[in-house]
Amino acid sequence: MEKVRLGIIGFGTQGSYYAEFLNEGKVEQMELAALCDIDPAKKEEAAEKYPELPFYEDYLEMLESGEVDAVVTTVPHYLHPEMGIEALKRDIHALLEKPAGVYSKQVKELNEFAASKPDLTFAIMFNQRTNPLYQKVKEIVDNGEIGDLRRANWIITSWWRPQSYYDQSAWRATWGEEGGGVLVNQAPHQIDLMQWICGMPKKVYSNVKYGYQRDIAVEDEVTALFDYGDGATGSFITCTHDPIGTDRFELFGDKGKIIVDNSKKVTIKRLVKSEQEMSDNMTMMEVYNLVQGGDTDEMYTEEVIEFESNWQEQHPNVMRNFAANVLDGEELLAPGAEGINGVTVANSIHLSSWLDKEVELPIDEELFLEELNKKIEAEKTNN
């Protein structure tokens, strides 16, 4: 195999975008091989844009066709695990769009099946992991340059969505079709990055607003508190009703601090001595001089790095890595099995708000599904 023949399941906004850059040859080791969608209008659109490309209305027929070596799923979230399993069953490599699923129980089933097919490539479209900025932040944390984590805070409210956004499709912002709001649609990348860099929390407590500023059933405002154990804490704040928006990620350790602004600038402040050593050895006169505007050079060094990550290259870069893994065994940036982590965090935030109490991870998956189904049934009744 010289190139991976990719089939796209779902020819909507995201699927069309993937088809376009694949057709332009932006992923050298991959070629667009087939399209699939259940909407007749999409079939007509595909016939105009890609007249020689096979088009399927049933994704199982595509998987059985022999036309594809791999697929990417750009479909409603509930379908990702099912389609991933069906592809892997037929020895077809699977790249899932985020999130890996709506609830961790279904993602766990996918992961268990994928583990039985170790020779196949299974990945997830966490394109932000290709961002050099976040790769640098992870490297600094992993190398212990800011010491043991004490606190991590991310305010990511730059997801403004007007009511017209939700009104454009019946499946948007529904429990039954989308599985949630900002936590499953806009913010999965930041949830993944936070757990990728900081690790998984041990406990979660949340305050979540549903239909707070939009006429929707799902969440549009989230404040979550994380307990990482050993005293380390975190917070995650996101919403879809702030037209000004903030994107600020801070990580504080006993040897320094990292501040990320707007996913473009990283400020790294490295303490000359650890905070504990400073506390144990500084006199009150030294502390007084410092807080009165003394020279901080003896306290910490500061490094500022500006990044200009091309967003348009992030998705192609995931596919390049995916194809390179299929063909050459290159290490995956976003292994599919890791998709369950972000889903679990989102589930824990939802469950904490539904139960109005702190929840421990791993969460009770059966209880989460029971509560989710209540939301789905209520939604049907209200409609």
Short mmCIF file of C-alpha atoms in Angstrom, two decimals:
data_model
loop_
_atom_site.label_atom_id
_atom_site.label_comp_id
_atom_site.label_asym_id
_atom_site.label_seq_id
_atom_site.Cartn_x
_atom_site.Cartn_y
_atom_site.Cartn_z
CA MET A 1 0.00 0.00 0.00
CA GLU A 2 1.48 3.34 -1.09
CA LYS A 3 -1.46 5.49 -0.01
CA VAL A 4 -4.28 4.99 2.46
CA ARG A 5 -7.65 5.01 0.67
CA LEU A 6 -9.96 6.97 2.98
CA GLY A 7 -13.74 6.88 3.04
CA ILE A 8 -15.63 9.73 4.67
CA ILE A 9 -18.82 8.78 6.54
CA GLY A 10 -20.92 11.92 6.74
CA PHE A 11 -20.70 14.55 4.00
CA GLY A 12 -21.74 17.56 6.06
CA THR A 13 -19.69 20.62 7.00
CA GLN A 14 -16.74 18.71 8.46
CA GLY A 15 -16.84 15.85 5.97
CA SER A 16 -16.92 18.30 3.07
CA TYR A 17 -13.89 20.11 4.51
CA TYR A 18 -11.94 16.84 4.77
CA ALA A 19 -12.92 15.84 1.24
CA GLU A 20 -11.72 19.19 -0.09
CA PHE A 21 -8.22 19.12 1.34
CA LEU A 22 -7.77 15.42 0.59
CA ASN A 23 -8.83 16.03 -3.01
CA GLU A 24 -6.26 18.84 -3.17
CA GLY A 25 -3.52 16.37 -2.19
CA LYS A 26 -2.71 18.00 1.15
CA VAL A 27 -2.17 14.61 2.81
CA GLU A 28 0.57 12.97 0.79
CA GLN A 29 0.08 9.40 1.98
CA MET A 30 -3.71 9.45 1.78
CA GLU A 31 -6.29 9.71 -0.99
CA LEU A 32 -10.02 10.33 -0.99
CA ALA A 33 -11.61 7.05 -2.03
CA ALA A 34 -15.35 7.19 -1.23
CA LEU A 35 -18.11 9.23 0.38
CA CYS A 36 -21.18 8.22 2.37
CA ASP A 37 -24.26 10.08 3.59
CA ILE A 38 -27.92 9.23 4.10
CA ASP A 39 -29.10 12.62 2.78
CA PRO A 40 -30.06 12.53 -0.94
CA ALA A 41 -29.07 16.19 -1.26
CA LYS A 42 -25.54 15.27 -0.23
CA LYS A 43 -25.43 12.64 -2.94
CA GLU A 44 -26.27 15.29 -5.52
CA GLU A 45 -23.65 17.64 -4.11
CA ALA A 46 -21.01 14.92 -4.18
CA ALA A 47 -21.90 14.04 -7.78
CA GLU A 48 -21.23 17.64 -8.80
CA LYS A 49 -17.97 18.04 -6.90
CA TYR A 50 -16.55 14.51 -7.20
CA PRO A 51 -18.33 12.82 -10.14
CA GLU A 52 -15.88 9.90 -10.35
CA LEU A 53 -15.93 9.12 -6.62
CA PRO A 54 -18.04 6.22 -5.29
CA PHE A 55 -20.92 7.41 -3.12
CA TYR A 56 -22.77 5.23 -0.61
CA GLU A 57 -26.00 5.82 1.29
CA ASP A 58 -25.23 2.97 3.71
CA TYR A 59 -21.89 3.10 5.50
CA LEU A 60 -21.84 -0.69 5.88
CA GLU A 61 -21.91 -1.00 2.09
CA MET A 62 -18.92 1.31 1.94
CA LEU A 63 -17.09 -0.84 4.47
CA GLU A 64 -17.89 -3.98 2.45
CA SER A 65 -17.02 -2.40 -0.91
CA GLY A 66 -13.28 -2.98 -0.93
CA GLU A 67 -12.87 0.68 -1.93
CA VAL A 68 -11.47 1.91 1.39
CA ASP A 69 -8.61 1.02 3.71
CA ALA A 70 -9.74 3.46 6.40
CA VAL A 71 -12.67 5.68 7.33
CA VAL A 72 -13.24 8.89 9.21
CA THR A 73 -16.59 9.40 10.97
CA THR A 74 -18.08 12.89 10.71
CA VAL A 75 -21.51 11.96 12.03
CA PRO A 76 -23.63 12.59 15.17
CA HIS A 77 -21.70 11.75 18.33
CA TYR A 78 -23.75 8.72 19.35
CA LEU A 79 -22.72 6.93 16.15
CA HIS A 80 -18.93 7.21 16.51
CA PRO A 81 -18.42 4.06 18.65
CA GLU A 82 -20.78 1.93 16.55
CA MET A 83 -19.15 2.94 13.26
CA GLY A 84 -15.68 2.54 14.70
CA ILE A 85 -16.43 -1.02 15.78
CA GLU A 86 -18.02 -1.94 12.43
CA ALA A 87 -14.97 -0.63 10.56
CA LEU A 88 -12.49 -2.47 12.78
CA LYS A 89 -14.56 -5.66 12.46
CA ARG A 90 -13.81 -5.57 8.75
CA ASP A 91 -10.09 -4.83 9.27
CA ILE A 92 -10.54 -1.22 8.22
CA HIS A 93 -8.58 1.46 10.08
CA ALA A 94 -10.73 3.96 11.99
CA LEU A 95 -10.28 7.68 12.62
CA LEU A 96 -13.13 9.03 14.76
CA GLU A 97 -14.19 12.65 14.93
CA LYS A 98 -14.36 14.04 18.48
CA PRO A 99 -15.85 13.22 20.90
CA ALA A 100 -15.32 9.46 20.86
CA GLY A 101 -18.91 9.06 21.97
CA VAL A 102 -21.53 10.56 24.25
CA TYR A 103 -21.08 8.34 27.30
CA SER A 104 -18.07 6.40 28.56
CA LYS A 105 -19.81 3.01 28.62
CA GLN A 106 -20.19 2.98 24.82
CA VAL A 107 -16.65 4.28 24.33
CA LYS A 108 -15.31 1.56 26.64
CA GLU A 109 -16.96 -1.06 24.40
CA LEU A 110 -15.25 0.52 21.40
CA ASN A 111 -11.87 0.54 23.14
CA GLU A 112 -12.20 -3.08 24.21
CA PHE A 113 -12.99 -4.14 20.66
CA ALA A 114 -10.16 -2.02 19.23
CA ALA A 115 -7.76 -3.71 21.67
CA SER A 116 -8.63 -7.03 20.03
CA LYS A 117 -7.40 -5.58 16.70
CA PRO A 118 -3.89 -4.36 17.62
CA ASP A 119 -2.69 -4.45 14.01
CA LEU A 120 -5.24 -1.82 12.97
CA THR A 121 -4.86 1.93 13.41
CA PHE A 122 -7.44 3.49 15.70
CA ALA A 123 -7.22 7.24 16.29
CA ILE A 124 -9.32 10.27 17.17
CA MET A 125 -9.42 13.74 15.63
CA PHE A 126 -7.87 15.72 18.47
CA ASN A 127 -6.34 18.22 16.07
CA GLN A 128 -5.27 20.57 18.89
CA ARG A 129 -2.65 17.99 19.88
CA THR A 130 -0.79 18.95 16.69
CA ASN A 131 -0.57 22.56 17.91
CA PRO A 132 3.13 23.28 18.70
CA LEU A 133 2.04 25.53 21.57
CA TYR A 134 0.30 22.77 23.49
CA GLN A 135 3.00 20.28 22.61
CA LYS A 136 5.48 22.69 24.21
CA VAL A 137 3.33 23.12 27.32
CA LYS A 138 3.03 19.35 27.73
CA GLU A 139 6.79 18.96 27.27
CA ILE A 140 7.50 21.53 30.00
CA VAL A 141 5.07 19.89 32.43
CA ASP A 142 6.27 16.35 31.65
CA ASN A 143 9.89 17.41 32.11
CA GLY A 144 9.11 18.68 35.59
CA GLU A 145 10.18 22.24 34.79
CA ILE A 146 7.39 23.76 36.91
CA GLY A 147 7.50 20.95 39.45
CA ASP A 148 4.55 19.11 40.90
CA LEU A 149 1.19 20.50 39.76
CA ARG A 150 -0.69 22.46 42.39
CA ARG A 151 -3.38 24.15 40.36
CA ALA A 152 -4.67 24.28 36.76
CA ASN A 153 -7.31 26.72 35.54
CA TRP A 154 -8.79 27.07 32.06
CA ILE A 155 -11.29 29.74 31.10
CA ILE A 156 -12.42 29.04 27.53
CA THR A 157 -15.49 31.15 26.80
CA SER A 158 -14.62 32.06 23.20
CA TRP A 159 -17.33 29.75 21.83
CA TRP A 160 -20.01 32.35 21.18
CA ARG A 161 -22.96 30.81 19.35
CA PRO A 162 -26.11 32.85 18.57
CA GLN A 163 -29.58 31.31 18.63
CA SER A 164 -29.50 31.01 14.83
CA TYR A 165 -26.62 28.54 15.16
CA TYR A 166 -28.78 26.19 17.22
CA ASP A 167 -31.84 26.72 15.03
CA GLN A 168 -30.11 25.70 11.79
CA SER A 169 -30.35 21.95 12.51
CA ALA A 170 -32.89 19.97 14.53
CA TRP A 171 -30.22 17.67 16.00
CA ARG A 172 -28.13 20.49 17.47
CA ALA A 173 -28.17 21.04 21.24
CA THR A 174 -30.35 18.01 21.96
CA TRP A 175 -29.85 15.15 24.39
CA GLY A 176 -31.19 12.55 21.98
CA GLU A 177 -29.20 13.54 18.89
CA GLU A 178 -26.11 15.43 20.05
CA GLY A 179 -25.82 14.22 23.63
CA GLY A 180 -25.19 17.61 25.20
CA GLY A 181 -24.09 21.15 24.50
CA VAL A 182 -20.81 22.99 24.87
CA LEU A 183 -19.14 20.05 26.65
CA VAL A 184 -19.67 17.66 23.73
CA ASN A 185 -19.59 20.07 20.82
CA GLN A 186 -17.30 23.04 21.32
CA ALA A 187 -15.06 22.24 24.31
CA PRO A 188 -13.93 18.59 23.88
CA HIS A 189 -10.56 19.77 22.55
CA GLN A 190 -9.78 21.77 25.68
CA ILE A 191 -11.06 19.00 27.95
CA ASP A 192 -8.75 16.60 26.12
CA LEU A 193 -5.78 18.96 26.28
CA MET A 194 -6.31 19.59 29.98
CA GLN A 195 -6.32 15.87 30.83
CA TRP A 196 -3.48 15.23 28.32
CA ILE A 197 -1.29 17.78 30.10
CA CYS A 198 -2.52 17.60 33.72
CA GLY A 199 -3.82 14.05 33.99
CA MET A 200 -7.28 12.85 34.98
CA PRO A 201 -8.98 14.31 38.05
CA LYS A 202 -9.95 12.08 40.96
CA LYS A 203 -13.11 14.00 41.83
CA VAL A 204 -15.33 16.55 40.04
CA TYR A 205 -17.86 19.06 41.28
CA SER A 206 -19.77 21.28 38.85
CA ASN A 207 -22.32 24.03 38.44
CA VAL A 208 -23.92 23.74 35.01
CA LYS A 209 -26.68 25.85 33.46
CA TYR A 210 -29.00 24.30 30.88
CA GLY A 211 -30.68 26.62 28.40
CA TYR A 212 -29.33 29.53 30.45
CA GLN A 213 -29.01 32.13 27.68
CA ARG A 214 -30.19 30.11 24.69
CA ASP A 215 -33.47 28.37 23.88
CA ILE A 216 -31.97 24.88 24.13
CA ALA A 217 -32.30 21.88 26.46
CA VAL A 218 -28.57 21.28 26.95
CA GLU A 219 -25.76 23.18 28.68
CA ASP A 220 -24.54 26.58 27.56
CA GLU A 221 -22.71 27.55 30.79
CA VAL A 222 -20.28 25.36 32.77
CA THR A 223 -18.09 25.83 35.85
CA ALA A 224 -16.31 22.68 37.02
CA LEU A 225 -13.88 22.07 39.87
CA PHE A 226 -11.34 19.25 39.68
CA ASP A 227 -9.54 17.47 42.52
CA TYR A 228 -6.38 15.77 41.22
CA GLY A 229 -5.46 14.26 44.57
CA ASP A 230 -2.46 15.19 46.76
CA GLY A 231 -3.95 18.66 47.14
CA ALA A 232 -3.78 19.69 43.47
CA THR A 233 -6.93 21.31 42.10
CA GLY A 234 -8.26 22.61 38.81
CA SER A 235 -11.12 24.56 37.33
CA PHE A 236 -12.71 24.57 33.90
CA ILE A 237 -15.08 27.32 32.79
CA THR A 238 -16.79 27.45 29.42
CA CYS A 239 -19.94 28.83 27.77
CA THR A 240 -21.46 29.76 24.40
CA HIS A 241 -23.00 33.15 25.22
CA ASP A 242 -19.92 35.39 25.65
CA PRO A 243 -19.35 37.36 22.39
CA ILE A 244 -16.11 38.83 23.74
CA GLY A 245 -14.74 35.55 25.05
CA THR A 246 -11.63 34.54 27.00
CA ASP A 247 -9.09 31.79 26.36
CA ARG A 248 -6.62 31.58 29.24
CA PHE A 249 -4.95 28.45 30.60
CA GLU A 250 -2.79 28.63 33.72
CA LEU A 251 -0.74 25.88 35.32
CA PHE A 252 0.96 26.45 38.66
CA GLY A 253 3.54 24.08 40.14
CA ASP A 254 5.92 24.28 43.08
CA LYS A 255 8.74 25.35 40.73
CA GLY A 256 6.93 27.80 38.45
CA LYS A 257 3.94 28.77 36.37
CA ILE A 258 2.78 28.54 32.76
CA ILE A 259 0.27 31.02 31.33
CA VAL A 260 -1.29 30.46 27.91
CA ASP A 261 -3.16 33.39 26.36
CA ASN A 262 -5.54 32.93 23.42
CA SER A 263 -3.76 29.70 22.42
CA LYS A 264 -1.06 31.91 20.86
CA LYS A 265 1.32 33.07 23.59
CA VAL A 266 3.00 31.05 26.34
CA THR A 267 4.63 32.73 29.33
CA ILE A 268 6.82 30.42 31.43
CA LYS A 269 7.96 31.65 34.82
CA ARG A 270 10.53 29.32 36.40
CA LEU A 271 11.28 29.82 40.08
CA VAL A 272 14.98 29.97 40.94
CA LYS A 273 14.18 28.05 44.13
CA SER A 274 11.10 25.95 44.73
CA GLU A 275 8.21 27.61 46.54
CA GLN A 276 8.78 25.35 49.53
CA GLU A 277 12.46 26.27 49.70
CA MET A 278 11.56 29.96 49.49
CA SER A 279 9.01 29.56 52.27
CA ASP A 280 11.49 27.73 54.47
CA ASN A 281 14.39 30.15 54.02
CA MET A 282 13.23 33.69 53.20
CA THR A 283 13.26 36.22 56.02
CA MET A 284 10.35 38.61 56.50
CA MET A 285 12.60 41.49 55.43
CA GLU A 286 13.33 39.71 52.13
CA VAL A 287 9.64 39.06 51.64
CA TYR A 288 8.81 42.71 52.42
CA ASN A 289 11.38 43.98 49.93
CA LEU A 290 10.03 41.64 47.28
CA VAL A 291 6.36 42.59 47.64
CA GLN A 292 7.31 46.28 47.70
CA GLY A 293 8.57 46.04 44.14
CA GLY A 294 11.95 44.45 44.62
CA ASP A 295 13.93 42.76 41.85
CA THR A 296 12.10 39.56 40.84
CA ASP A 297 15.05 38.32 38.74
CA GLU A 298 16.42 36.58 41.80
CA MET A 299 13.02 34.95 42.33
CA TYR A 300 12.16 33.66 38.85
CA THR A 301 13.13 33.75 35.20
CA GLU A 302 10.59 34.54 32.51
CA GLU A 303 10.35 33.18 28.98
CA VAL A 304 7.71 34.27 26.49
CA ILE A 305 7.06 32.28 23.31
CA GLU A 306 4.71 33.43 20.55
CA PHE A 307 3.17 30.77 18.34
CA GLU A 308 1.46 31.13 14.98
CA SER A 309 -0.19 27.75 14.56
CA ASN A 310 -2.04 27.44 11.27
CA TRP A 311 -5.46 26.09 12.22
CA GLN A 312 -6.03 25.01 8.63
CA GLU A 313 -3.11 22.60 8.94
CA GLN A 314 -4.20 20.91 12.17
CA HIS A 315 -6.75 18.48 10.68
CA PRO A 316 -4.51 17.53 7.74
CA ASN A 317 -1.69 16.97 10.25
CA VAL A 318 -3.79 14.47 12.21
CA MET A 319 -4.53 12.65 8.96
CA ARG A 320 -0.85 12.73 7.96
CA ASN A 321 0.04 11.16 11.29
CA PHE A 322 -2.80 8.63 10.93
CA ALA A 323 -1.64 7.61 7.44
CA ALA A 324 1.99 7.41 8.58
CA ASN A 325 0.95 5.10 11.39
CA VAL A 326 -0.93 2.84 8.96
CA LEU A 327 1.91 2.73 6.45
CA ASP A 328 5.07 3.14 8.52
CA GLY A 329 4.12 2.59 12.16
CA GLU A 330 4.70 6.22 13.18
CA GLU A 331 3.54 6.87 16.75
CA LEU A 332 0.01 8.28 16.95
CA LEU A 333 -0.48 11.79 18.31
CA ALA A 334 -4.04 10.98 19.35
CA PRO A 335 -4.60 7.24 19.93
CA GLY A 336 -8.26 6.33 19.75
CA ALA A 337 -8.18 4.64 23.15
CA GLU A 338 -7.49 8.03 24.78
CA GLY A 339 -10.80 9.43 23.56
CA ILE A 340 -12.54 7.94 26.59
CA ASN A 341 -10.72 10.32 28.93
CA GLY A 342 -12.39 13.49 27.69
CA VAL A 343 -15.77 11.74 27.50
CA THR A 344 -15.37 10.61 31.10
CA VAL A 345 -14.53 14.13 32.28
CA ALA A 346 -17.54 15.58 30.43
CA ASN A 347 -19.78 12.83 31.83
CA SER A 348 -18.55 13.55 35.36
CA ILE A 349 -19.33 17.27 34.95
CA HIS A 350 -22.84 16.48 33.76
CA LEU A 351 -23.45 13.87 36.46
CA SER A 352 -22.23 16.14 39.25
CA SER A 353 -24.66 18.84 38.16
CA TRP A 354 -27.55 16.38 37.80
CA LEU A 355 -26.95 14.91 41.27
CA ASP A 356 -25.89 18.26 42.78
CA LYS A 357 -22.87 16.72 44.47
CA GLU A 358 -19.22 15.89 43.96
CA VAL A 359 -18.60 12.68 42.02
CA GLU A 360 -15.59 10.39 42.05
CA LEU A 361 -13.89 9.00 38.95
CA PRO A 362 -14.39 6.50 37.52
CA ILE A 363 -18.04 7.47 37.62
CA ASP A 364 -20.97 5.07 37.91
CA GLU A 365 -21.56 4.51 34.19
CA GLU A 366 -24.95 2.87 34.65
CA LEU A 367 -26.15 5.78 36.79
CA PHE A 368 -24.94 8.29 34.20
CA LEU A 369 -26.76 6.46 31.40
CA GLU A 370 -29.91 6.26 33.51
CA GLU A 371 -29.82 10.03 34.11
CA LEU A 372 -29.04 10.76 30.46
CA ASN A 373 -32.00 8.66 29.34
CA LYS A 374 -34.24 10.67 31.66
CA LYS A 375 -33.11 13.81 29.83
CA ILE A 376 -33.80 12.20 26.46
CA GLU A 377 -37.29 11.08 27.48
CA ALA A 378 -38.13 14.51 28.91
CA GLU A 379 -36.96 16.09 25.68
CA LYS A 380 -39.28 13.85 23.66
CA THR A 381 -42.20 14.75 25.90
CA ASN A 382 -41.52 18.47 25.63
CA ASN A 383 -41.31 18.29 21.86
#
